[in-house]
Amino acid sequence: NHQSQFNGGPPPPGQPMGQPMMGQQQPMGGSMGPPPPGQGAPLNHPQQSKTFMQPGQGHGAPAMMMQPPGAGAGAGAPMGQQQPGMMMQPGPGMMMQQPGPPAPGTFGAVQPGMMQPGPPGQGQPGMGMGGAPAHNAPGGAIDVDYKNVIPGAIFRPTTTMIPSTASMASSFKVPCGGILRPFANPGEGEGDIDVVHPSAAGIVRCKRCRTYINAFVSWLENGRRWRCNICSQLNETASAYFCHLDDRNQRRDKEQRPELSKSVVEWVAPSEYMVRAPQAPAFFFVFDVSVNAVRSGMLHTAAKAIKNSLDTLPGMGNGNGDARTMVGFITFDTAVHYYSLKPGSSNPQMMVVGDLDELFVPAPNDLLVYLKDSREAVDNLLDNLPTMFNATTANSSCLGPALKAAFTVMKAVGGKMCLFQSSMPTLGDGAIRARGSERQMGTPNEVKLLRPQSQWYKDTAVEFSRAQISVDMFLFPSEYIDVATLSELSKITAGSTYTYVGYNPAVHGNQFGSQLHRRLTQDTAFESVLRVRCTKGMRISNFYGNFFVRGTDLLALPNCSADSVFGFDLVHEDQSINVPYVTLQSALLYTTSEGERRIRVATQVLRTTTRNTEFMASIDSQACIALLSKQAMSVGLKTNLDNARNRLQQSCVDMIAASKGGDTRTVSGYTMPAPSPNAGGAPGANGAGGESKEMPENLKSLPLYTLALLKNVAFRGGTDVHPDERYAAYMALSTMMVTDTLNFVHPRLFSIHDMEPHVGMPSSLEGDDDDDDGAIAGENSTATATATATAGRNKIVLPPAINLSVERLNSEGVFLLDNGKDAIVWVGRAANPAVLSALLGVESLEGVDMSQVRLVTSGNDLASRLDCMIQALHEENDPTVPAVAPKVQIIREGDGGMEARFFWNFIEDRAQFNGGTFSYDEFMAFVNRPPGAAGGAPPGGMPPGAPMGGMPPGRGPMDPPGGVPGMGNGNGMGGMAPPGGMPPGPGRPMQQQGPPPPMPHGHGHGGGMNMNNNNPTPHHMNAAPPSAPMMRNGPMPPNNGGGVGVGIGGPPPPNMGGMPMQMQMPAAPSTAPVPGRPTPMSMSNQAPPMSGGYGGPPPPSSGGYGAGPPGPPSSLQMQMQPPGPPGSGQYGRPVAAGPPPNSGGYGGPAAPGPPPNGHGNPPPPQQYGMPPPPR
């Protein structure tokens, strides 16, 4: 067990910090630094890497005792302490330090005999401030290569510069940190990761903080010593590692040593880095075989995918007889079924244990076997598994006892467990029950449904993590299954959770099969641990993702793959950082599938700055959005969803306002604006005028993505998001890299019916940008709005992306919307019969059962090109990572239930829930001139998670979510004119109102290290789970043009506390284009149109969040209401022919008056359109 090796805890009394106990290894460490966008250093996977032997290895160089991996500060001699028999030679401008460790509690303080650091500009010769070597100082300084960065596929920092003071960082509210994917392969053209075999000197590390030698350390005394760039400790260079320096104080062998010249390397770890023999790759499959699982067809798809993956599982070798892979199986319903796979036998033997309280293992030696020895028995089991339980009548499942049985079999080896669950576990340990009430949905108490109701799964997951077992969970619910509770297994064991609601093999089969194949066959780091270190004066405050924290900062990852993504916050520990750059280093210690122990080390430096404009220009808005999404999930689960939405909105407002503030200077101790560049000192030159200063180019996409997050299923308000669905979105976002996050919250929309002939074909142009990794305006500095967008490994040409607004749809068209997980094809009712025949195999969809319609993928040019597009959008550039097929849905115009859900993706239109009533143009005006600030919101504001005064009301009374589309004024949009006014006539072109959108972007404890989710709720929940939307016919024509651009109202009244409010919509500048979306020439002198095209300004405020609901709407307001979301719990149920009780549908009368408590609680349950309780 490696936990004792990497526990990260304090040493026993009398043992120095960082020194290993007898027979015990030090915790492994590492840290990494964020790369600027668009830059990357060579890196690749170890299987494709070069191998380097250290110079001097094998030539009789004197051996040196290897320091085992340390657990942070304190390992080795303290700073300034001399080693026996060593004389410290003071270099130029350096003062001799007195020997002996620093006094307790004075780490980093000035010790006797140490030079007192002076103010800026008064540093000692040869030394930078704080004891770190200056850039060009003699005696060990180096010229730092800031272009030597970690590839963007592995790490994306939120900023490429770090504020030099804590006050400067807090004033801007910029989330400093990064998104790390430690086991990913580098991007295309980045080169290979170099594998380094240590010489006789071993793996060179700092004797105090255990930082690994890297390209940014400084060398002194002609190479006899080196200074750690994390803690500034001076370290002796072992004789086996010695080399002379050149005239630039660089080692002469720097280019021959990858660890001194590359940002990412892999060390082959010696025996000191392991406490047991490396584990064999083991895969254990646990199947729910209750009646729901059998009838859904899940078993057939899973068995087929597993059988197709057996030959390519990690550890199977190249067919040369060195296969090390082990497999095992367990099934369960009301009992646990073991399968004996005795080597040499062709038929597996099933053994049933029905006593759930006294479980035992009937044949421990034959339940987890080497695949090469029992291949025939495994194949026979997988062939028979889909039909073995056809006659079952068991409705219950005993998941807890099955997990205990699997743990008993696996604990000696560890490995990956794949769990397939179709219903809520109700028997034995770990039994859970439906909980909560539909009245909690859409209220602050909704968060209780997003917290685990049982501690059992968390405790079990911790034991799994200690035994190096990771759990991948595949859920197939047909009713409420409590994803929040079950997913604790995946979160803490560094696994993943995938949900397939209302599983249908025809719809979900390809997606589920390819996802399972990817998880089984991708390169995997077994029994791994991860540590991130940073320069003294900074610290990592929080981690986000799926992991378990040992000690304080060591992430335990039983399995780590290219899909393992982690976010972290980087904050100031000291008030100021007196060094020219901050170093980040990550280290991942793991076992390869071939049984070799390795350490992947990634290092990068970020410059420090005192200039506001320089810091704001270094922000990567896309990485910020990815990190903010993870932070907001943590805030939402700790407090409530309103605070999560407020956090997102306030962060955007603060960053935009701070970006317009300009630089400052200090005069007599007071902070003053920097002198204006124009002689007249025109107002607003440095942000005094607020809205007069243009938003920086790198932040122009920030409001768009913030609005997209607010309207995403993970954060959107209202009562129509089922808790299982919301938590599944949380689990997806928590493990997404930057571009995947952007795709998920801001889908790509393409027009299919009018594609150019070259679209959907491989690009023949040299230098085309590969858009699969997110070549979107603002992410890639070389990307332009006119560049040809491509996707996939074959660079398939994509059509131009269009805005996410219903105005862009028309009844004569066919449109593709892709969010990185699902591909949705929307078909207009007047679409060309030839196009329908080519894509769907029918000339008309009138009277057709849409559940039987499938997308044609071959046989004609249009279908083949569309299929190539869809597949390319879901491919990765790395050919070693299998692609995941999307779930393809066909939606016919007017199919109310499915179409209403489809419209959730149109984030530029107004939504019908508190916090989502902004259109894109209104939100842009809001963030440029929020309430309570004459020229923009100050960088301060309410702290994260604080309640926000004045939540924005809807336009007029909010319709109950159970309403049915098309029940308002008979136009399908509930009290508002249909988007197109009337059905389009032949040949009527779509009116392209508004500017085009950005180019398409491609392709321990989960949720936060300090998060506490243990708040069980004993209420009973009758809400139905998310399931596949059903369809209904109804006139709901999209816009064919004719949308009216309506001016936006004046600025809202000032808000208490300066917090932004969505009350009256603030005025948008009449002459400035909307940042993030270039405005056409024809509109340059007009106010930006409303993206939603709903017409009319928003109504006056109803009192904000916490006040009673607004009164009945006026007739004018009723005619202007936008389409609302479908009813809560009904997105998987048939939509009723009429509106539910007490609901006027989307345009019907307003809901009853405010509830007695006057706090804006939802109406009684019958108004939610909730389905009946599960049968």
mmCIF file with all atom_site columns, N, CA, C and O in Angstrom, residues 414-438:
data_model
loop_
_atom_site.group_PDB
_atom_site.id
_atom_site.type_symbol
_atom_site.label_atom_id
_atom_site.label_alt_id
_atom_site.label_comp_id
_atom_site.label_asym_id
_atom_site.label_entity_id
_atom_site.label_seq_id
_atom_site.pdbx_PDB_ins_code
_atom_site.Cartn_x
_atom_site.Cartn_y
_atom_site.Cartn_z
_atom_site.occupancy
_atom_site.B_iso_or_equiv
_atom_site.pdbx_formal_charge
_atom_site.auth_seq_id
_atom_site.auth_comp_id
_atom_site.auth_asym_id
_atom_site.auth_atom_id
_atom_site.pdbx_PDB_model_num
ATOM 1   N N  . GLY A 1 414 ? -5.523  -3.750 -6.153  1.00 0.00 ? 414 GLY A N  1
ATOM 2   C CA . GLY A 1 414 ? -5.949  -2.436 -6.610  1.00 0.00 ? 414 GLY A CA 1
ATOM 3   C C  . GLY A 1 414 ? -6.397  -2.496 -8.052  1.00 0.00 ? 414 GLY A C  1
ATOM 4   O O  . GLY A 1 414 ? -6.569  -3.571 -8.625  1.00 0.00 ? 414 GLY A O  1
ATOM 5   N N  . GLY A 1 415 ? -6.589  -1.337 -8.664  1.00 0.00 ? 415 GLY A N  1
ATOM 6   C CA . GLY A 1 415 ? -6.961  -1.285 -10.066 1.00 0.00 ? 415 GLY A CA 1
ATOM 7   C C  . GLY A 1 415 ? -8.197  -0.451 -10.305 1.00 0.00 ? 415 GLY A C  1
ATOM 8   O O  . GLY A 1 415 ? -8.569  0.411  -9.506  1.00 0.00 ? 415 GLY A O  1
ATOM 9   N N  . LYS A 1 416 ? -8.874  -0.718 -11.427 1.00 0.00 ? 416 LYS A N  1
ATOM 10  C CA . LYS A 1 416 ? -10.053 0.040  -11.843 1.00 0.00 ? 416 LYS A CA 1
ATOM 11  C C  . LYS A 1 416 ? -11.294 -0.835 -11.697 1.00 0.00 ? 416 LYS A C  1
ATOM 12  O O  . LYS A 1 416 ? -11.328 -1.971 -12.182 1.00 0.00 ? 416 LYS A O  1
ATOM 13  N N  . MET A 1 417 ? -12.319 -0.268 -11.060 1.00 0.00 ? 417 MET A N  1
ATOM 14  C CA . MET A 1 417 ? -13.609 -0.935 -10.951 1.00 0.00 ? 417 MET A CA 1
ATOM 15  C C  . MET A 1 417 ? -14.611 -0.185 -11.820 1.00 0.00 ? 417 MET A C  1
ATOM 16  O O  . MET A 1 417 ? -14.755 1.037  -11.700 1.00 0.00 ? 417 MET A O  1
ATOM 17  N N  . CYS A 1 418 ? -15.309 -0.910 -12.674 1.00 0.00 ? 418 CYS A N  1
ATOM 18  C CA . CYS A 1 418 ? -16.359 -0.332 -13.512 1.00 0.00 ? 418 CYS A CA 1
ATOM 19  C C  . CYS A 1 418 ? -17.699 -0.797 -12.960 1.00 0.00 ? 418 CYS A C  1
ATOM 20  O O  . CYS A 1 418 ? -17.982 -2.005 -12.942 1.00 0.00 ? 418 CYS A O  1
ATOM 21  N N  . LEU A 1 419 ? -18.518 0.156  -12.524 1.00 0.00 ? 419 LEU A N  1
ATOM 22  C CA . LEU A 1 419 ? -19.798 -0.151 -11.893 1.00 0.00 ? 419 LEU A CA 1
ATOM 23  C C  . LEU A 1 419 ? -20.929 0.278  -12.822 1.00 0.00 ? 419 LEU A C  1
ATOM 24  O O  . LEU A 1 419 ? -20.949 1.411  -13.300 1.00 0.00 ? 419 LEU A O  1
ATOM 25  N N  . PHE A 1 420 ? -21.886 -0.619 -13.061 1.00 0.00 ? 420 PHE A N  1
ATOM 26  C CA . PHE A 1 420 ? -23.028 -0.362 -13.932 1.00 0.00 ? 420 PHE A CA 1
ATOM 27  C C  . PHE A 1 420 ? -24.297 -0.486 -13.086 1.00 0.00 ? 420 PHE A C  1
ATOM 28  O O  . PHE A 1 420 ? -24.645 -1.591 -12.647 1.00 0.00 ? 420 PHE A O  1
ATOM 29  N N  . GLN A 1 421 ? -24.975 0.644  -12.871 1.00 0.00 ? 421 GLN A N  1
ATOM 30  C CA . GLN A 1 421 ? -26.110 0.692  -11.955 1.00 0.00 ? 421 GLN A CA 1
ATOM 31  C C  . GLN A 1 421 ? -27.317 1.304  -12.658 1.00 0.00 ? 421 GLN A C  1
ATOM 32  O O  . GLN A 1 421 ? -27.206 2.344  -13.300 1.00 0.00 ? 421 GLN A O  1
ATOM 33  N N  . SER A 1 422 ? -28.498 0.632  -12.514 1.00 0.00 ? 422 SER A N  1
ATOM 34  C CA . SER A 1 422 ? -29.702 1.086  -13.197 1.00 0.00 ? 422 SER A CA 1
ATOM 35  C C  . SER A 1 422 ? -30.801 1.550  -12.263 1.00 0.00 ? 422 SER A C  1
ATOM 36  O O  . SER A 1 422 ? -31.765 2.152  -12.730 1.00 0.00 ? 422 SER A O  1
ATOM 37  N N  . SER A 1 423 ? -30.711 1.287  -10.977 1.00 0.00 ? 423 SER A N  1
ATOM 38  C CA . SER A 1 423 ? -31.783 1.676  -10.069 1.00 0.00 ? 423 SER A CA 1
ATOM 39  C C  . SER A 1 423 ? -31.191 2.049  -8.722  1.00 0.00 ? 423 SER A C  1
ATOM 40  O O  . SER A 1 423 ? -30.025 1.756  -8.434  1.00 0.00 ? 423 SER A O  1
ATOM 41  N N  . MET A 1 424 ? -31.985 2.686  -7.906  1.00 0.00 ? 424 MET A N  1
ATOM 42  C CA . MET A 1 424 ? -31.522 3.107  -6.594  1.00 0.00 ? 424 MET A CA 1
ATOM 43  C C  . MET A 1 424 ? -31.283 1.890  -5.699  1.00 0.00 ? 424 MET A C  1
ATOM 44  O O  . MET A 1 424 ? -32.143 1.020  -5.597  1.00 0.00 ? 424 MET A O  1
ATOM 45  N N  . PRO A 1 425 ? -30.123 1.794  -5.052  1.00 0.00 ? 425 PRO A N  1
ATOM 46  C CA . PRO A 1 425 ? -29.878 0.647  -4.163  1.00 0.00 ? 425 PRO A CA 1
ATOM 47  C C  . PRO A 1 425 ? -30.776 0.713  -2.939  1.00 0.00 ? 425 PRO A C  1
ATOM 48  O O  . PRO A 1 425 ? -30.840 1.737  -2.254  1.00 0.00 ? 425 PRO A O  1
ATOM 49  N N  . THR A 1 426 ? -31.446 -0.385 -2.652  1.00 0.00 ? 426 THR A N  1
ATOM 50  C CA . THR A 1 426 ? -32.433 -0.406 -1.570  1.00 0.00 ? 426 THR A CA 1
ATOM 51  C C  . THR A 1 426 ? -32.209 -1.530 -0.575  1.00 0.00 ? 426 THR A C  1
ATOM 52  O O  . THR A 1 426 ? -32.986 -1.657 0.376   1.00 0.00 ? 426 THR A O  1
ATOM 53  N N  . LEU A 1 427 ? -31.187 -2.369 -0.765  1.00 0.00 ? 427 LEU A N  1
ATOM 54  C CA . LEU A 1 427 ? -30.960 -3.516 0.116   1.00 0.00 ? 427 LEU A CA 1
ATOM 55  C C  . LEU A 1 427 ? -29.562 -3.469 0.710   1.00 0.00 ? 427 LEU A C  1
ATOM 56  O O  . LEU A 1 427 ? -28.595 -3.040 0.050   1.00 0.00 ? 427 LEU A O  1
ATOM 57  N N  . GLY A 1 428 ? -29.433 -3.922 1.944   1.00 0.00 ? 428 GLY A N  1
ATOM 58  C CA . GLY A 1 428 ? -28.127 -4.067 2.569   1.00 0.00 ? 428 GLY A CA 1
ATOM 59  C C  . GLY A 1 428 ? -27.472 -2.737 2.887   1.00 0.00 ? 428 GLY A C  1
ATOM 60  O O  . GLY A 1 428 ? -28.096 -1.668 2.909   1.00 0.00 ? 428 GLY A O  1
ATOM 61  N N  . ASP A 1 429 ? -26.159 -2.801 3.129   1.00 0.00 ? 429 ASP A N  1
ATOM 62  C CA . ASP A 1 429 ? -25.388 -1.587 3.386   1.00 0.00 ? 429 ASP A CA 1
ATOM 63  C C  . ASP A 1 429 ? -25.472 -0.651 2.185   1.00 0.00 ? 429 ASP A C  1
ATOM 64  O O  . ASP A 1 429 ? -25.487 -1.090 1.040   1.00 0.00 ? 429 ASP A O  1
ATOM 65  N N  . GLY A 1 430 ? -25.467 0.637  2.473   1.00 0.00 ? 430 GLY A N  1
ATOM 66  C CA . GLY A 1 430 ? -25.521 1.612  1.397   1.00 0.00 ? 430 GLY A CA 1
ATOM 67  C C  . GLY A 1 430 ? -26.894 1.824  0.806   1.00 0.00 ? 430 GLY A C  1
ATOM 68  O O  . GLY A 1 430 ? -27.021 2.522  -0.209  1.00 0.00 ? 430 GLY A O  1
ATOM 69  N N  . ALA A 1 431 ? -27.937 1.251  1.398   1.00 0.00 ? 431 ALA A N  1
ATOM 70  C CA . ALA A 1 431 ? -29.288 1.462  0.885   1.00 0.00 ? 431 ALA A CA 1
ATOM 71  C C  . ALA A 1 431 ? -29.682 2.925  1.073   1.00 0.00 ? 431 ALA A C  1
ATOM 72  O O  . ALA A 1 431 ? -29.430 3.531  2.119   1.00 0.00 ? 431 ALA A O  1
ATOM 73  N N  . ILE A 1 432 ? -30.272 3.506  0.063   1.00 0.00 ? 432 ILE A N  1
ATOM 74  C CA . ILE A 1 432 ? -30.724 4.891  0.120   1.00 0.00 ? 432 ILE A CA 1
ATOM 75  C C  . ILE A 1 432 ? -32.183 4.934  -0.310  1.00 0.00 ? 432 ILE A C  1
ATOM 76  O O  . ILE A 1 432 ? -32.731 3.960  -0.834  1.00 0.00 ? 432 ILE A O  1
ATOM 77  N N  . ARG A 1 433 ? -32.807 6.058  -0.092  1.00 0.00 ? 433 ARG A N  1
ATOM 78  C CA . ARG A 1 433 ? -34.216 6.181  -0.419  1.00 0.00 ? 433 ARG A CA 1
ATOM 79  C C  . ARG A 1 433 ? -34.460 7.514  -1.093  1.00 0.00 ? 433 ARG A C  1
ATOM 80  O O  . ARG A 1 433 ? -33.652 8.443  -0.998  1.00 0.00 ? 433 ARG A O  1
ATOM 81  N N  . ALA A 1 434 ? -35.597 7.610  -1.757  1.00 0.00 ? 434 ALA A N  1
ATOM 82  C CA . ALA A 1 434 ? -35.988 8.882  -2.356  1.00 0.00 ? 434 ALA A CA 1
ATOM 83  C C  . ALA A 1 434 ? -36.152 9.907  -1.250  1.00 0.00 ? 434 ALA A C  1
ATOM 84  O O  . ALA A 1 434 ? -36.584 9.600  -0.150  1.00 0.00 ? 434 ALA A O  1
ATOM 85  N N  . ARG A 1 435 ? -35.780 11.117 -1.540  1.00 0.00 ? 435 ARG A N  1
ATOM 86  C CA . ARG A 1 435 ? -35.776 12.133 -0.501  1.00 0.00 ? 435 ARG A CA 1
ATOM 87  C C  . ARG A 1 435 ? -36.204 13.472 -1.069  1.00 0.00 ? 435 ARG A C  1
ATOM 88  O O  . ARG A 1 435 ? -36.329 13.645 -2.283  1.00 0.00 ? 435 ARG A O  1
ATOM 89  N N  . GLY A 1 436 ? -36.411 14.412 -0.157  1.00 0.00 ? 436 GLY A N  1
ATOM 90  C CA . GLY A 1 436 ? -36.678 15.768 -0.571  1.00 0.00 ? 436 GLY A CA 1
ATOM 91  C C  . GLY A 1 436 ? -38.110 15.979 -0.998  1.00 0.00 ? 436 GLY A C  1
ATOM 92  O O  . GLY A 1 436 ? -38.968 15.108 -0.916  1.00 0.00 ? 436 GLY A O  1
ATOM 93  N N  . SER A 1 437 ? -38.373 17.145 -1.459  1.00 0.00 ? 437 SER A N  1
ATOM 94  C CA . SER A 1 437 ? -39.702 17.546 -1.914  1.00 0.00 ? 437 SER A CA 1
ATOM 95  C C  . SER A 1 437 ? -39.558 18.423 -3.124  1.00 0.00 ? 437 SER A C  1
ATOM 96  O O  . SER A 1 437 ? -38.582 19.160 -3.274  1.00 0.00 ? 437 SER A O  1
ATOM 97  N N  . GLU A 1 438 ? -40.551 18.345 -4.002  1.00 0.00 ? 438 GLU A N  1
ATOM 98  C CA . GLU A 1 438 ? -40.501 19.191 -5.192  1.00 0.00 ? 438 GLU A CA 1
ATOM 99  C C  . GLU A 1 438 ? -40.541 20.668 -4.832  1.00 0.00 ? 438 GLU A C  1
ATOM 100 O O  . GLU A 1 438 ? -40.115 21.514 -5.613  1.00 0.00 ? 438 GLU A O  1
#
